[in-house]
Coordinates of C-alpha atoms in Angstrom, one line a residue:
M78 CA 29.0 39.6 15.6
N79 CA 29.2 37.3 12.6
M80 CA 25.6 36.5 11.4
T81 CA 24.8 34.1 8.6
M82 CA 22.8 35.0 5.5
T83 CA 20.0 32.6 6.6
E84 CA 19.7 34.3 10.0
T85 CA 19.3 37.7 8.4
T86 CA 17.1 37.1 5.4
L87 CA 14.5 34.5 6.5
A88 CA 10.9 35.7 6.0
A89 CA 7.5 34.1 6.5
R90 CA 5.4 33.5 3.4
T91 CA 2.0 34.4 4.9
D92 CA 0.3 33.6 1.6
L93 CA 1.2 29.9 1.8
R94 CA 0.6 26.8 4.0
N95 CA 1.7 23.3 3.5
I96 CA -0.1 20.5 5.4
A97 CA -0.1 16.7 5.2
I98 CA -3.3 14.8 6.1
I99 CA -2.5 11.5 7.9
A100 CA -4.8 8.8 9.2
H101 CA -5.3 5.1 9.5
V102 CA -7.2 3.2 6.9
D103 CA -10.9 4.0 6.7
H104 CA -10.8 6.8 9.3
G105 CA -12.3 9.2 6.7
K106 CA -9.3 11.0 5.3
T107 CA -10.4 10.7 1.7
S108 CA -13.9 12.0 2.6
L109 CA -12.4 15.0 4.4
V110 CA -10.2 15.9 1.4
D111 CA -13.3 15.6 -0.8
G112 CA -15.1 18.1 1.5
L113 CA -12.2 20.5 1.4
L114 CA -12.1 20.4 -2.4
K115 CA -15.8 20.8 -2.9
Q116 CA -16.1 23.7 -0.4
S117 CA -13.1 25.6 -1.9
N118 CA -15.1 26.5 -5.1
L119 CA -13.0 24.3 -7.3
F120 CA -16.0 22.8 -9.1
R121 CA -18.8 24.6 -10.9
D122 CA -21.1 21.9 -9.5
P123 CA -19.7 20.3 -6.3
D124 CA -22.4 17.7 -6.2
A125 CA -21.4 16.4 -9.6
A126 CA -17.8 16.0 -8.5
G127 CA -18.6 12.7 -6.8
D128 CA -16.5 11.0 -4.1
L129 CA -12.9 9.8 -3.9
I130 CA -11.8 12.8 -5.9
M131 CA -8.1 12.4 -5.1
D132 CA -8.2 8.6 -5.5
S133 CA -7.9 8.7 -9.3
N134 CA -6.2 5.3 -9.6
D135 CA -8.6 2.5 -10.6
L136 CA -7.3 0.2 -7.8
E137 CA -7.7 3.0 -5.2
R138 CA -11.4 3.4 -6.2
E139 CA -12.1 -0.4 -6.3
R140 CA -10.4 -1.1 -2.9
G141 CA -11.5 2.1 -1.2
I142 CA -8.0 2.9 0.0
T143 CA -5.4 5.5 -0.9
I144 CA -2.3 3.9 -2.4
L145 CA -0.2 6.8 -3.8
S146 CA 0.6 10.1 -2.1
K147 CA -0.8 13.0 -4.0
N148 CA -1.1 16.7 -3.5
T149 CA -3.6 19.4 -4.4
A150 CA -4.0 23.1 -3.7
I151 CA -7.0 25.2 -2.5
M152 CA -7.4 28.9 -1.9
Y153 CA -8.9 30.2 1.3
Q154 CA -8.9 33.9 2.4
D155 CA -6.2 34.7 -0.2
V156 CA -3.9 32.0 1.2
K157 CA -2.8 29.0 -0.9
I158 CA -3.1 25.7 1.1
N159 CA -1.1 22.9 -0.4
V160 CA -2.8 19.7 0.9
I161 CA -0.7 16.5 0.8
D162 CA -2.9 13.3 0.8
T163 CA -1.1 10.2 2.2
P164 CA -2.0 6.5 2.3
G165 CA -3.4 5.1 5.5
H166 CA -2.2 1.4 5.2
A167 CA 1.1 0.4 6.7
D168 CA 2.2 -1.4 3.6
F169 CA 2.3 2.0 1.8
G170 CA 4.3 3.7 4.5
G171 CA 7.0 4.5 2.0
E172 CA 4.6 6.8 0.2
V173 CA 4.2 8.7 3.5
E174 CA 7.8 8.9 4.4
R175 CA 8.9 10.4 1.2
V176 CA 6.4 13.3 1.2
L177 CA 6.2 14.4 4.9
D178 CA 9.2 16.7 4.4
M179 CA 7.1 18.8 2.0
A180 CA 4.8 19.9 4.9
D181 CA 5.0 22.3 7.8
G182 CA 2.0 20.9 9.6
C183 CA -0.1 17.7 9.8
L184 CA -3.8 17.1 10.2
L185 CA -4.2 13.8 12.2
L186 CA -7.6 12.2 11.6
V187 CA -8.8 9.7 14.1
D188 CA -12.0 7.6 14.1
A189 CA -14.3 8.4 17.0
A190 CA -15.0 4.7 17.6
E191 CA -11.7 2.9 16.7
G192 CA -9.3 5.5 18.2
P193 CA -5.6 5.5 17.4
M194 CA -4.5 2.5 15.4
P195 CA -1.0 1.0 14.6
Q196 CA -0.5 3.2 11.5
T197 CA -1.7 6.2 13.4
R198 CA 1.3 5.8 15.8
T199 CA 3.8 5.1 13.0
V200 CA 2.9 8.1 10.8
L201 CA 2.4 10.5 13.7
S202 CA 5.9 9.6 15.1
Q203 CA 7.4 10.4 11.7
A204 CA 5.5 13.7 11.4
L205 CA 6.5 14.8 14.9
A206 CA 10.1 13.9 14.4
L207 CA 10.2 16.3 11.4
G208 CA 8.8 19.0 13.6
L209 CA 5.4 19.3 12.0
R210 CA 2.8 21.2 13.9
P211 CA -0.2 18.9 14.5
I212 CA -4.0 19.5 14.3
V213 CA -6.2 16.6 15.6
V214 CA -9.6 15.9 14.1
I215 CA -11.8 13.3 15.7
N216 CA -14.0 12.1 12.8
K217 CA -17.3 10.1 12.5
V218 CA -18.6 11.5 15.8
D219 CA -22.1 10.5 14.6
R220 CA -21.4 6.8 14.9
N221 CA -23.5 4.8 17.3
N222 CA -20.5 3.3 19.0
A223 CA -18.5 6.6 19.1
R224 CA -16.5 7.0 22.3
I225 CA -15.3 10.5 21.9
D226 CA -13.9 11.3 25.4
E227 CA -12.1 8.0 25.6
V228 CA -10.6 8.4 22.1
L229 CA -9.4 12.0 23.0
E230 CA -7.7 10.6 26.0
L231 CA -6.0 7.9 23.9
V232 CA -4.8 10.6 21.5
N233 CA -3.4 12.6 24.3
D234 CA -1.5 9.6 25.6
L235 CA -0.2 9.0 22.1
F236 CA 1.2 12.5 21.9
L237 CA 2.8 12.1 25.3
D238 CA 4.7 9.1 24.0
L239 CA 5.7 10.5 20.7
A240 CA 6.2 14.3 21.0
V241 CA 9.8 15.5 20.6
E242 CA 9.1 19.1 21.5
P243 CA 7.0 20.6 24.3
E244 CA 5.1 22.7 21.7
Q245 CA 3.8 19.6 20.0
L246 CA 1.7 18.8 23.1
E247 CA -0.3 21.9 22.6
F248 CA -2.5 21.2 19.6
P249 CA -6.1 22.1 18.6
V250 CA -8.7 19.4 18.7
M251 CA -11.7 19.5 16.3
F252 CA -14.6 17.1 15.6
S253 CA -16.1 16.3 12.3
I254 CA -18.4 14.2 10.1
A255 CA -16.2 14.3 7.0
R256 CA -18.7 12.5 4.9
E257 CA -21.2 15.4 5.3
G258 CA -18.5 18.1 5.2
K259 CA -19.1 19.3 8.8
A260 CA -16.6 20.3 11.5
G261 CA -16.4 22.2 14.7
F262 CA -14.8 22.6 18.1
S263 CA -17.5 20.6 19.9
P264 CA -19.1 17.3 18.7
D265 CA -22.5 18.7 19.7
T266 CA -22.3 22.0 17.8
L267 CA -20.7 21.1 14.4
Q268 CA -20.7 23.8 11.8
P269 CA -22.4 23.1 8.5
D270 CA -19.1 23.4 6.6
L271 CA -15.4 23.2 7.1
R272 CA -14.6 26.9 7.6
Q273 CA -13.5 26.5 11.2
L274 CA -11.1 23.7 10.2
L275 CA -9.6 25.9 7.4
D276 CA -9.3 28.8 9.9
T277 CA -7.5 26.5 12.3
I278 CA -5.1 25.4 9.6
L279 CA -4.2 29.1 8.9
E280 CA -3.7 29.8 12.6
T281 CA -1.8 26.6 13.6
V282 CA 0.3 25.6 10.6
P283 CA 3.3 27.9 10.4
A284 CA 3.9 29.9 7.3
P285 CA 7.1 28.7 5.5
L286 CA 10.2 30.6 6.5
V287 CA 12.0 31.3 3.3
D288 CA 15.1 33.0 1.8
D289 CA 14.4 34.0 -1.7
E290 CA 18.0 35.3 -2.2
A291 CA 19.7 32.1 -1.3
P292 CA 21.0 29.6 -3.9
F293 CA 18.2 27.4 -5.3
Q294 CA 17.7 24.0 -3.7
M295 CA 14.9 21.4 -3.8
R296 CA 14.6 17.7 -3.1
I297 CA 12.6 15.5 -5.4
T298 CA 9.8 13.6 -3.5
S299 CA 7.6 12.5 -6.4
L300 CA 7.9 11.7 -10.1
D301 CA 5.3 12.0 -12.9
Y302 CA 5.3 11.6 -16.6
D303 CA 3.8 13.5 -19.5
A304 CA 3.9 12.3 -23.1
H305 CA 4.9 15.8 -24.4
R306 CA 7.1 17.1 -21.5
G307 CA 8.7 13.9 -20.4
R308 CA 9.6 13.2 -16.8
I309 CA 8.2 15.6 -14.2
A310 CA 10.1 16.1 -11.0
I311 CA 8.0 17.2 -8.0
G312 CA 9.2 18.6 -4.7
R313 CA 9.3 21.5 -2.3
V314 CA 11.6 24.5 -2.9
H315 CA 13.7 24.7 0.3
R316 CA 15.6 27.8 -0.6
G317 CA 15.9 30.4 -3.3
T318 CA 13.8 30.8 -6.5
V319 CA 13.8 29.2 -9.9
T320 CA 12.5 30.3 -13.3
S321 CA 11.7 28.3 -16.5
G322 CA 14.9 28.1 -18.6
A323 CA 17.3 28.2 -15.7
I324 CA 20.3 25.9 -15.7
L325 CA 20.3 23.7 -12.6
A326 CA 22.4 20.8 -11.3
Q327 CA 21.2 17.4 -10.4
V328 CA 23.1 16.4 -7.3
S329 CA 23.4 13.3 -5.2
E330 CA 25.6 12.6 -2.1
E331 CA 28.3 11.5 -4.6
G332 CA 28.4 14.9 -6.3
I333 CA 27.0 16.6 -9.4
Q334 CA 25.6 14.1 -11.9
A335 CA 24.1 16.4 -14.6
R336 CA 23.4 20.0 -15.5
Q337 CA 20.2 20.5 -17.3
R338 CA 17.9 23.4 -18.4
V339 CA 14.4 23.7 -16.8
T340 CA 12.2 23.3 -19.8
S341 CA 9.0 24.0 -17.9
L342 CA 7.9 25.1 -14.4
M343 CA 4.5 24.4 -12.9
T344 CA 2.8 25.0 -9.5
F345 CA -0.2 23.2 -8.1
E346 CA -3.7 24.6 -8.5
G347 CA -6.8 22.6 -7.5
L348 CA -6.5 19.1 -8.9
G349 CA -4.0 20.0 -11.6
R350 CA -0.9 22.0 -12.4
R351 CA -0.5 25.3 -14.2
D352 CA 2.6 26.8 -15.8
A353 CA 4.3 29.4 -13.6
E354 CA 7.0 32.1 -14.3
I355 CA 8.7 31.6 -11.0
G356 CA 8.9 29.0 -8.1
R357 CA 9.7 30.5 -4.7
A358 CA 11.0 28.9 -1.5
G359 CA 8.3 27.2 0.4
E360 CA 6.3 26.3 -2.7
L361 CA 5.6 22.9 -4.1
I362 CA 6.6 22.9 -7.7
A363 CA 7.0 20.5 -10.7
I364 CA 9.8 20.9 -13.2
T365 CA 10.8 19.2 -16.4
G366 CA 14.1 18.8 -18.2
F367 CA 15.8 16.3 -15.9
G368 CA 15.2 13.0 -17.7
E369 CA 17.3 10.9 -15.3
V370 CA 16.4 12.4 -11.9
K371 CA 15.3 10.1 -9.1
I372 CA 13.3 10.5 -6.0
G373 CA 15.4 11.6 -3.1
Q374 CA 18.0 13.5 -5.3
T375 CA 18.5 17.2 -5.0
I376 CA 18.2 19.9 -7.7
T377 CA 20.4 22.9 -6.9
D378 CA 22.1 26.0 -8.2
P379 CA 25.1 24.7 -10.1
D380 CA 27.4 27.1 -8.2
H381 CA 26.2 25.8 -4.9
P382 CA 25.7 22.0 -5.4
D383 CA 24.6 21.2 -1.8
A384 CA 22.9 17.7 -1.6
M385 CA 20.1 17.3 0.9
S386 CA 20.0 14.2 3.1
K387 CA 18.4 11.1 1.7
V388 CA 14.7 10.3 2.5
H389 CA 14.7 7.5 5.1
I390 CA 12.6 4.6 4.1
D391 CA 12.0 1.6 6.3
E392 CA 13.3 -1.7 5.0
P393 CA 10.9 -4.3 3.3
T394 CA 9.8 -7.3 5.3
L395 CA 8.4 -9.7 2.6
K396 CA 9.8 -11.0 -0.7
L397 CA 8.7 -13.1 -3.6
T398 CA 10.0 -13.8 -7.1
F399 CA 8.7 -12.5 -10.4
G400 CA 9.5 -14.7 -13.3
V401 CA 8.8 -15.3 -17.0
S402 CA 5.8 -17.6 -17.3
T403 CA 6.7 -21.2 -18.2
S404 CA 3.1 -22.2 -18.6
P405 CA 2.0 -24.0 -21.8
F406 CA -0.5 -21.1 -22.2
S407 CA 2.3 -18.5 -21.9
G408 CA 1.9 -15.5 -24.3
Q409 CA -1.8 -16.1 -25.1
D410 CA -3.2 -13.3 -22.9
G411 CA -0.4 -10.9 -22.2
Q412 CA 1.1 -8.2 -24.3
Y413 CA 4.5 -8.2 -22.4
S414 CA 5.9 -11.6 -21.4
T415 CA 9.7 -11.6 -22.0
S416 CA 12.4 -11.3 -19.3
R417 CA 13.6 -7.9 -20.7
Q418 CA 10.1 -6.4 -20.6
L419 CA 9.5 -7.7 -17.1
G420 CA 12.9 -6.4 -15.9
D421 CA 12.3 -3.0 -17.5
R422 CA 8.9 -2.6 -15.9
L423 CA 10.3 -3.5 -12.4
A424 CA 13.1 -1.1 -12.9
Q425 CA 10.6 1.6 -13.8
E426 CA 8.6 0.8 -10.6
L427 CA 11.7 1.3 -8.5
E428 CA 11.9 5.0 -9.6
R429 CA 8.7 5.9 -7.7
N430 CA 8.1 3.1 -5.3
L431 CA 10.9 3.7 -2.7
A432 CA 9.9 0.9 -0.4
L433 CA 10.3 -1.7 -3.1
R434 CA 13.5 -3.7 -3.7
V435 CA 14.3 -5.6 -6.9
E436 CA 17.4 -7.9 -7.1
P437 CA 18.6 -10.4 -9.7
T438 CA 18.7 -14.1 -8.9
D439 CA 20.9 -16.9 -10.2
Q440 CA 18.3 -17.4 -13.0
P441 CA 18.3 -14.5 -15.6
D442 CA 14.5 -14.6 -16.1
I443 CA 13.6 -14.5 -12.4
F444 CA 13.7 -11.4 -10.2
A445 CA 13.5 -11.2 -6.4
V446 CA 11.1 -8.5 -5.4
S447 CA 10.8 -7.3 -1.8
G448 CA 8.1 -5.0 -0.3
R449 CA 6.5 -3.8 2.9
G450 CA 3.9 -6.4 3.1
E451 CA 1.4 -8.7 1.3
L452 CA -0.8 -5.8 0.1
H453 CA 2.2 -3.8 -1.1
L454 CA 3.3 -6.6 -3.3
S455 CA -0.2 -7.6 -4.5
I456 CA -1.0 -4.1 -5.6
L457 CA 2.2 -4.2 -7.8
I458 CA 1.1 -7.5 -9.2
E459 CA -2.4 -6.3 -10.0
T460 CA -1.1 -3.1 -11.5
M461 CA 1.3 -4.9 -13.9
R462 CA -1.4 -7.4 -14.8
R463 CA -3.8 -4.6 -15.9
E464 CA -1.0 -3.0 -17.9
G465 CA -0.8 -6.2 -20.1
Y466 CA 2.1 -8.1 -18.4
E467 CA 2.1 -11.8 -18.1
F468 CA 4.4 -13.5 -15.5
Q469 CA 4.5 -16.0 -12.6
V470 CA 5.1 -15.3 -8.9
S471 CA 6.2 -17.4 -6.0
R472 CA 4.9 -17.7 -2.4
P473 CA 5.8 -14.7 -0.2
E474 CA 8.7 -15.2 2.2
V475 CA 9.8 -13.2 5.2
I476 CA 13.1 -11.3 5.0
T477 CA 15.4 -12.1 7.9
K478 CA 18.5 -10.5 9.3
I479 CA 21.6 -12.1 10.9
A480 CA 22.7 -10.7 14.3
D481 CA 26.3 -10.1 15.2
D482 CA 26.3 -13.4 17.2
G483 CA 25.0 -15.3 14.1
T484 CA 21.4 -15.5 15.4
V485 CA 18.7 -15.4 12.7
M486 CA 16.3 -12.5 13.4
E487 CA 12.8 -12.1 11.9
P488 CA 10.5 -9.1 11.8
I489 CA 7.8 -8.8 14.5
E490 CA 4.7 -6.8 14.0
E491 CA 2.1 -5.3 16.4
L492 CA -1.2 -6.8 15.4
T493 CA -4.5 -5.1 16.4
V494 CA -7.7 -7.0 16.0
D495 CA -11.2 -5.6 16.7
T496 CA -13.8 -8.3 17.1
P497 CA -17.1 -9.0 18.8
E498 CA -16.8 -10.7 22.2
E499 CA -18.2 -14.0 20.9
F500 CA -15.1 -14.4 18.5
V501 CA -12.4 -13.7 21.1
G502 CA -11.7 -17.4 21.5
T503 CA -11.6 -18.0 17.7
V504 CA -9.2 -15.1 17.1
T505 CA -7.0 -16.3 20.0
E506 CA -6.8 -19.8 18.5
L507 CA -6.0 -18.5 15.0
T508 CA -3.2 -16.2 16.2
G509 CA -1.8 -18.6 18.7
G510 CA -1.0 -21.1 15.9
R511 CA 1.0 -18.4 14.2
K512 CA 3.4 -17.7 17.1
A513 CA 1.5 -14.6 18.3
R514 CA 1.7 -13.5 22.0
M515 CA -1.0 -11.3 23.4
L516 CA 0.1 -7.8 24.6
D517 CA -3.3 -6.3 25.6
M518 CA -7.0 -7.0 25.6
I519 CA -9.5 -4.1 25.9
N520 CA -13.3 -4.5 26.2
D521 CA -15.2 -1.4 25.3
G522 CA -18.2 -2.5 27.3
R523 CA -20.4 -2.5 24.2
G524 CA -19.7 -6.0 22.9
L525 CA -16.5 -5.2 21.0
V526 CA -13.0 -6.3 22.1
R527 CA -9.6 -5.0 20.9
L528 CA -6.9 -7.6 21.0
V529 CA -3.2 -6.6 20.6
Y530 CA -0.5 -9.1 19.7
A531 CA 3.1 -9.3 18.8
I532 CA 3.3 -11.6 15.9
P533 CA 6.0 -12.6 13.3
T534 CA 5.4 -11.0 9.9
R535 CA 5.2 -14.5 8.4
G536 CA 2.3 -15.2 10.7
L537 CA 0.3 -12.5 9.0
I538 CA 0.4 -14.2 5.6
G539 CA -3.1 -15.5 5.0
L540 CA -4.3 -14.3 8.4
R541 CA -6.7 -11.7 7.1
S542 CA -8.8 -14.1 4.9
A543 CA -8.7 -16.8 7.6
L544 CA -9.9 -14.2 10.2
L545 CA -12.7 -12.9 8.1
T546 CA -13.9 -16.4 7.4
A547 CA -13.7 -17.6 11.0
T548 CA -15.5 -14.5 12.4
K549 CA -18.0 -14.3 9.6
G550 CA -16.7 -10.9 8.4
N551 CA -17.0 -9.3 11.8
S552 CA -13.4 -8.5 12.5
N553 CA -10.9 -5.8 11.5
M554 CA -7.1 -6.2 11.7
S555 CA -4.1 -3.9 11.2
A556 CA -0.4 -4.2 11.9
R557 CA 2.8 -2.3 12.0
L558 CA 6.4 -3.4 12.2
I559 CA 7.9 -2.9 15.6
E560 CA 11.2 -4.8 15.9
F561 CA 13.3 -7.9 15.0
E562 CA 13.5 -10.9 17.3
P563 CA 15.2 -14.3 17.1
W564 CA 13.5 -16.8 14.8
M565 CA 10.6 -18.4 16.6
G566 CA 10.6 -21.7 14.8
P567 CA 8.3 -23.1 12.1
I568 CA 4.7 -22.2 11.8
V569 CA 2.6 -25.3 11.0
S570 CA 0.6 -24.9 7.8
S571 CA -3.1 -25.9 8.1
R572 CA -3.5 -26.2 4.3
S573 CA -4.3 -29.6 2.9
G574 CA -3.3 -31.0 -0.5
V575 CA -4.5 -30.0 -3.9
L576 CA -6.1 -31.5 -7.0
V577 CA -3.7 -31.3 -10.0
A578 CA -4.7 -31.6 -13.6
S579 CA -3.3 -34.7 -15.3
E580 CA -3.5 -33.4 -18.9
T581 CA -4.0 -30.4 -21.1
G582 CA -7.4 -29.6 -22.5
Q583 CA -10.8 -28.2 -21.7
A584 CA -12.5 -29.0 -18.3
L585 CA -15.7 -31.0 -18.9
A586 CA -18.7 -31.6 -16.6
N587 CA -18.0 -35.3 -16.3
G588 CA -14.4 -34.9 -15.3
L589 CA -15.3 -32.1 -12.8
A590 CA -18.0 -34.2 -11.3
N591 CA -15.4 -36.9 -10.6
A592 CA -13.0 -34.3 -9.1
Q593 CA -15.7 -32.9 -6.9
E594 CA -16.1 -36.4 -5.3
R595 CA -12.6 -35.9 -4.1
G596 CA -12.5 -32.3 -3.1
I597 CA -13.3 -28.7 -3.9
T598 CA -12.8 -27.5 -7.5
F599 CA -11.4 -24.1 -8.6
V600 CA -12.4 -24.3 -12.3
G601 CA -15.7 -24.6 -14.1
P602 CA -16.8 -26.4 -17.3
G603 CA -15.2 -24.9 -20.4
T604 CA -12.1 -23.7 -18.6
E605 CA -8.8 -24.4 -20.4
V606 CA -6.4 -26.3 -18.1
Y607 CA -2.9 -27.8 -18.6
E608 CA -0.9 -30.6 -17.0
G609 CA 0.3 -29.5 -13.6
M610 CA -2.3 -26.8 -13.1
I611 CA -4.0 -26.8 -9.7
V612 CA -7.7 -27.3 -10.3
G613 CA -9.0 -27.9 -6.7
Q614 CA -8.2 -28.7 -3.1
N615 CA -8.0 -32.2 -1.6
P616 CA -9.3 -32.5 2.0
R617 CA -6.4 -35.0 2.6
P618 CA -2.8 -33.8 3.1
D619 CA -1.5 -35.3 -0.1
D620 CA -1.8 -34.0 -3.6
L621 CA -4.1 -35.9 -6.0
V622 CA -3.8 -36.0 -9.8
V623 CA -7.2 -35.8 -11.5
N624 CA -8.4 -35.7 -15.1
V625 CA -11.0 -32.9 -15.3
C626 CA -10.9 -33.2 -19.1
R627 CA -12.5 -36.6 -19.2
A628 CA -15.7 -36.9 -21.2
K629 CA -18.5 -39.3 -20.5
K630 CA -18.2 -42.5 -22.5
L631 CA -21.0 -42.9 -25.1
T632 CA -22.7 -46.3 -25.4
N633 CA -25.6 -47.6 -27.4
I634 CA -27.6 -48.2 -24.2
R635 CA -30.3 -45.7 -23.5
S636 CA -30.0 -44.0 -20.1
S637 CA -32.6 -42.1 -18.1
T638 CA -32.4 -38.3 -17.8
S639 CA -31.2 -38.7 -14.2
D640 CA -28.3 -40.8 -15.3
I641 CA -27.0 -38.4 -17.9
S642 CA -27.5 -35.1 -16.0
V643 CA -24.5 -33.9 -14.0
R644 CA -24.8 -31.6 -11.0
L645 CA -21.8 -29.5 -10.3
T646 CA -21.0 -27.3 -7.3
P647 CA -19.9 -23.8 -8.4
P648 CA -16.1 -23.5 -8.4
T649 CA -14.4 -21.6 -5.6
E650 CA -12.8 -18.4 -6.9
F651 CA -9.8 -16.8 -5.2
S652 CA -8.8 -13.2 -5.1
L653 CA -5.1 -12.3 -5.7
E654 CA -4.4 -12.1 -2.0
Q655 CA -6.1 -15.4 -1.4
C656 CA -4.0 -17.0 -4.2
L657 CA -0.8 -15.7 -2.6
D658 CA -1.9 -17.0 0.8
F659 CA -2.7 -20.4 -0.7
L660 CA 0.6 -21.1 -2.3
Q661 CA 3.2 -23.6 -1.0
D662 CA 6.9 -23.7 -1.7
D663 CA 6.5 -26.1 -4.7
E664 CA 3.8 -24.0 -6.3
L665 CA 3.5 -20.8 -8.4
L666 CA 0.8 -18.3 -9.3
E667 CA 0.5 -17.6 -13.1
V668 CA -0.7 -14.0 -13.6
T669 CA -2.2 -12.8 -16.9
P670 CA -4.4 -9.9 -17.9
K671 CA -7.3 -12.2 -17.9
S672 CA -6.9 -14.7 -15.1
Y673 CA -4.9 -16.1 -12.2
R674 CA -3.8 -19.8 -12.4
L675 CA -2.4 -21.8 -9.6
R676 CA 0.2 -24.3 -10.7
K677 CA 2.9 -26.7 -9.6
R678 CA 6.5 -25.6 -10.2
L679 CA 7.1 -28.9 -12.0
L680 CA 4.3 -29.5 -14.3
N681 CA 5.0 -33.1 -15.1
Q682 CA 3.7 -35.7 -12.7
D683 CA 6.8 -38.0 -13.0
A684 CA 9.1 -35.1 -12.4
R685 CA 7.3 -34.1 -9.2
A686 CA 7.5 -37.7 -8.0
K687 CA 11.2 -37.9 -8.6
E688 CA 11.7 -34.5 -6.8
K689 CA 9.7 -35.7 -3.8
K690 CA 11.7 -38.9 -3.6
R691 CA 15.0 -36.9 -3.9
A692 CA 14.0 -34.5 -1.1
K693 CA 13.0 -37.4 1.1
F694 CA 16.4 -39.0 1.0
A695 CA 18.4 -35.7 0.9

């Protein structure tokens, strides 16, 4: 009988477990990771470690969401558990897709009140397709509106829909209050710590099956950078071993691209990395020496250059343009504002942000950038702004496909909205105007209703802020891409016209008072404005040019105090997402490290009038 080397030498590494934690936004994943880290004796004083330990990015802490996939390692009963923390928002699904292959099991966290959400289904299907062994944790069992039995039934239904192997239908179920670091097999008898959960991980997640004697092979799933060591390539060793100083080959599906020496080798320990003498199969390691390596490429033994399959990343659904700022104030706030600097930064982002696409346009200083959704793109904009970049972006547009018969196809998403009963009509009206069709409506009997729709991706632009305003902040929405359907026709915009500054200068109280008689203002006294800058919103459909820099004329006639005092309404301030939602096709958003400015593409009033006339007769 002719047996392969793999069949004869595979052995289980019982000292190691690799597990990914997956969950929908705000289901308690970050709190659970905090509890695991604190209870694993990583910190001298666990109470002083604070919260959001893994969310080291400033934006992650501010927004309370995980944006980047990260991994840590904890020791429990002499077993090293590599924990891979993944984002819960659908817009960052690319972060999840590239790291799941590093794990052998997954811990699915589900809110005891909300139950499985769209992203839960998406990520779980990817995990099960890779053959990961699941553990289910129903979190927040102390919530007043918790519906534990119903949620457990929904989870079982979800597994019946998604499981690819019979063994995946047999999974342990645990209950927890992650915020308090408690877990157990019954919601009524939670243990005061997470020991039962850690025991379950050791029992359920299979130990990696490895072949230390096989030729070395690993796929790069993450990149980092160190000022002294250079680019750091991170991934899981799929076979063989590696030592610092070894000569390895960087391989793609096209063949060997480079041979380099491993200048340093590190493994994960706690929240950091430590130098190691050897990296064995099954382990997550970080190596340096490969300055040009990219995510998805393979590092192998040079004598056995076998490339692993590429990481599958779903296609983007929205695009906008990044361009060099043409504002009169360009270069005043930002450190980087040229087309070369902008292009280099976007190219750098492509190396680690696999779900992003950057393409040139017919204008050399404008780049078309595509992403998974509005949040995915806005996080990139905000990150670059904080790094000192100054640029301008256009209104987000949906990415369409052309079918074989020539039909234009657009992306359709499954939208889930949780709202109180009193706002069902409001939500239905909002979504109906955006070409949504209702798929399901579930009343939990406690005053909350879950509405499920199929809606074009372009219908989601601006929906979140409109929904929160219409329901007084009492609604929660999430969505996931499900399919492409024929173009559903135009969505009528409900936005009215804008107030446009007529000249450059400083906004004054008298000019703003006159502008507020005509609409809502976006700037306050003392704000520097320029011709063509949007300074407010007109309740009428047409744009209106106003002079917010006009001062009160002085006369030699004495006026009473009531005549000379000006009362102004505080200006309306938009967040980045609200600015993107507000834009029309003839408008741009100027982004600087200090501010956002809405503006017209054509700053000159006469030029806009000629363009409007030309479009009318075209």
